[in-house]
Amino acid sequence: MQRITQPATLEQPLPGQTPHAASEPPFFNPADHAESEPMQRSLFGEILDWMLVPLLLLWPISIAVTFLVAKSIANQPFDRALDDRVTVLAQQVKESDGRVIAVLPTSTKDILRADDIDNVFFQIVSPDGELIDGDHDMPLPPDDENRQPWAVQLRNDMMRNTEVRIAYTYLDLNRTHPSILRPLPQRMVLVQVAETLDKRVHLANQIIKGVILPEFLILPIALALVWFALSRGLSPLTELQQRIRARRADDLSPIEPGQVPEEIAPLVGSLNELLERLSQSIQMQKRFIADAAHQMKTPLAGMRMQSELALRQTSPDEIHRSLEQLSKSSETATRLVNQLLALARAENQPPQATSFAPVELVGMARSVVQDWVQTALGRQIDLGFEQPGHPAMINGNATMLRELLNNLVDNALRYTPAGGTVTIRVRVDEGAARAFLEVEDTGPGIPPAERSHIFERFYRILGSHTEGSGLGLAIVREIVQQHDAEMDVFNNPRSLDPKFPGSLFRLTMTLDRVHDTTGKA
């Protein structure tokens, strides 16, 4: 089968551009590369941010709430004093000869004016709206207010461009005392006492200072304690880091989970699992190198012996015979090296790095069979190929699948005696969305007890006299695992010779639903 490849074309320079400039690589800027790298986060800083940012946000809110609470606390004693003043003033209002008068002794006025900080004002208004006594410019209560006799009410208002607190009550002249009940029309006299808010503001500020100033002292202490607590709490991570750094390069023993906090125990468990997998991988590589070295000894020793024998021979026939043996040993060594490289490539290929693409299974299998036709004819084996009536599309790596099928066909041709048959078959189960690749031979077969071991590296069935390296089926296993497929081994159901029950290797893969049966997207 002829393969035609095209030589790689060289990049042509643009018009007006020299060949050197056309082939010059683009300028690499380390700063741009550094900007694309993700920034490393600090666990200590992130925890500190989540603790301090809410604290710093809540602190001004707590100051505002403290101010409102302090203002409410400061108002209570002064409101009670203001209530007493308006009650005393209301008790001085009398009606005489149909006129409303206020009998205010000097002591009463002294009580009203006895304030060294705030200004105190009062006002008495008759039912007709006439000012009886006091300050004429005091603001009046709202007109739509429900007027309850002898009920003292409080409000904030403005007087002479200053905010004041006003206590006021209504006095019913037909009920000069709250205990007198008469079904007579109400004649309301308004009595008001107002004072400025200097004492209240001063007391509220003193309360705020008493609360806020300790917070200024406590906040740095709290930050220092948080810093210390975080440093102390994260110290086991530092100790774990030191313990890991103190290990030897070849120490893959698990980390003792009892010596770490409960919160990072899952991380240590995952790390121990990784160390275990790494240890297993290293052990596999060591076994692989040891087995490979052992397997290479035989063909290399044979080549050396045949070459030394050829040097000692004088007869042309003997020299020719030694050279033939040397060629066979060289061919065996070459095949062994190629299989070792293929196995190492398949084992060290991570699943995410495998480039999968739609593969037409029928055409790929047919191409592989054509490559083995001459070998089958030389061994007098009937090599056949059976296919469905339409293409079978799967998703996989075409190169790896060809390697898999080549190893299966090579294995079948090696163990099938002259006059036997080897059949490669592709089947499709549309209902189950499955594609089957089968390699069937009429060789000695594989006992059921051996079928779980034949995919191990360098494993050979006892009593087998066929030449081989024991790596072909190990390569098949790795490729099957890479494709998340299934490989089953049976006796050949079509074999009629009980001495040669034959073998049937069946690879099961999932059909590619993205493409139709014609192989077109």
PDB file of C-alpha atoms in Angstrom, residues 25 38 108 113 169 181 217 268 323 331 358 376 383 403 474 482 511:
ATOM      1  CA  PRO A  25      10.074  34.898  15.707  1.00  0.00           C
ATOM      2  CA  PRO A  38      -2.893  33.838  37.936  1.00  0.00           C
ATOM      3  CA  THR A 108     -42.528  79.322  90.210  1.00  0.00           C
ATOM      4  CA  ARG A 113     -35.871  80.010  84.638  1.00  0.00           C
ATOM      5  CA  THR A 169     -50.734  70.233  77.797  1.00  0.00           C
ATOM      6  CA  LEU A 181     -66.071  64.887  85.376  1.00  0.00           C
ATOM      7  CA  LEU A 217      -8.658  51.171  72.615  1.00  0.00           C
ATOM      8  CA  VAL A 268      -3.612  15.329  53.860  1.00  0.00           C
ATOM      9  CA  LEU A 323      24.877 -13.603   9.494  1.00  0.00           C
ATOM     10  CA  GLU A 331      14.990  -8.117  14.014  1.00  0.00           C
ATOM     11  CA  PRO A 358     -14.012  10.870  14.760  1.00  0.00           C
ATOM     12  CA  ALA A 376      -0.135 -14.037   6.433  1.00  0.00           C
ATOM     13  CA  LEU A 383      -6.365 -13.734   6.631  1.00  0.00           C
ATOM     14  CA  GLU A 403      -1.352   0.179  17.152  1.00  0.00           C
ATOM     15  CA  ALA A 474       0.068  -4.997  27.489  1.00  0.00           C
ATOM     16  CA  GLN A 482      -7.182   5.343  27.256  1.00  0.00           C
ATOM     17  CA  LEU A 511     -20.601   4.817  18.471  1.00  0.00           C
TER      18      LEU A 511
END
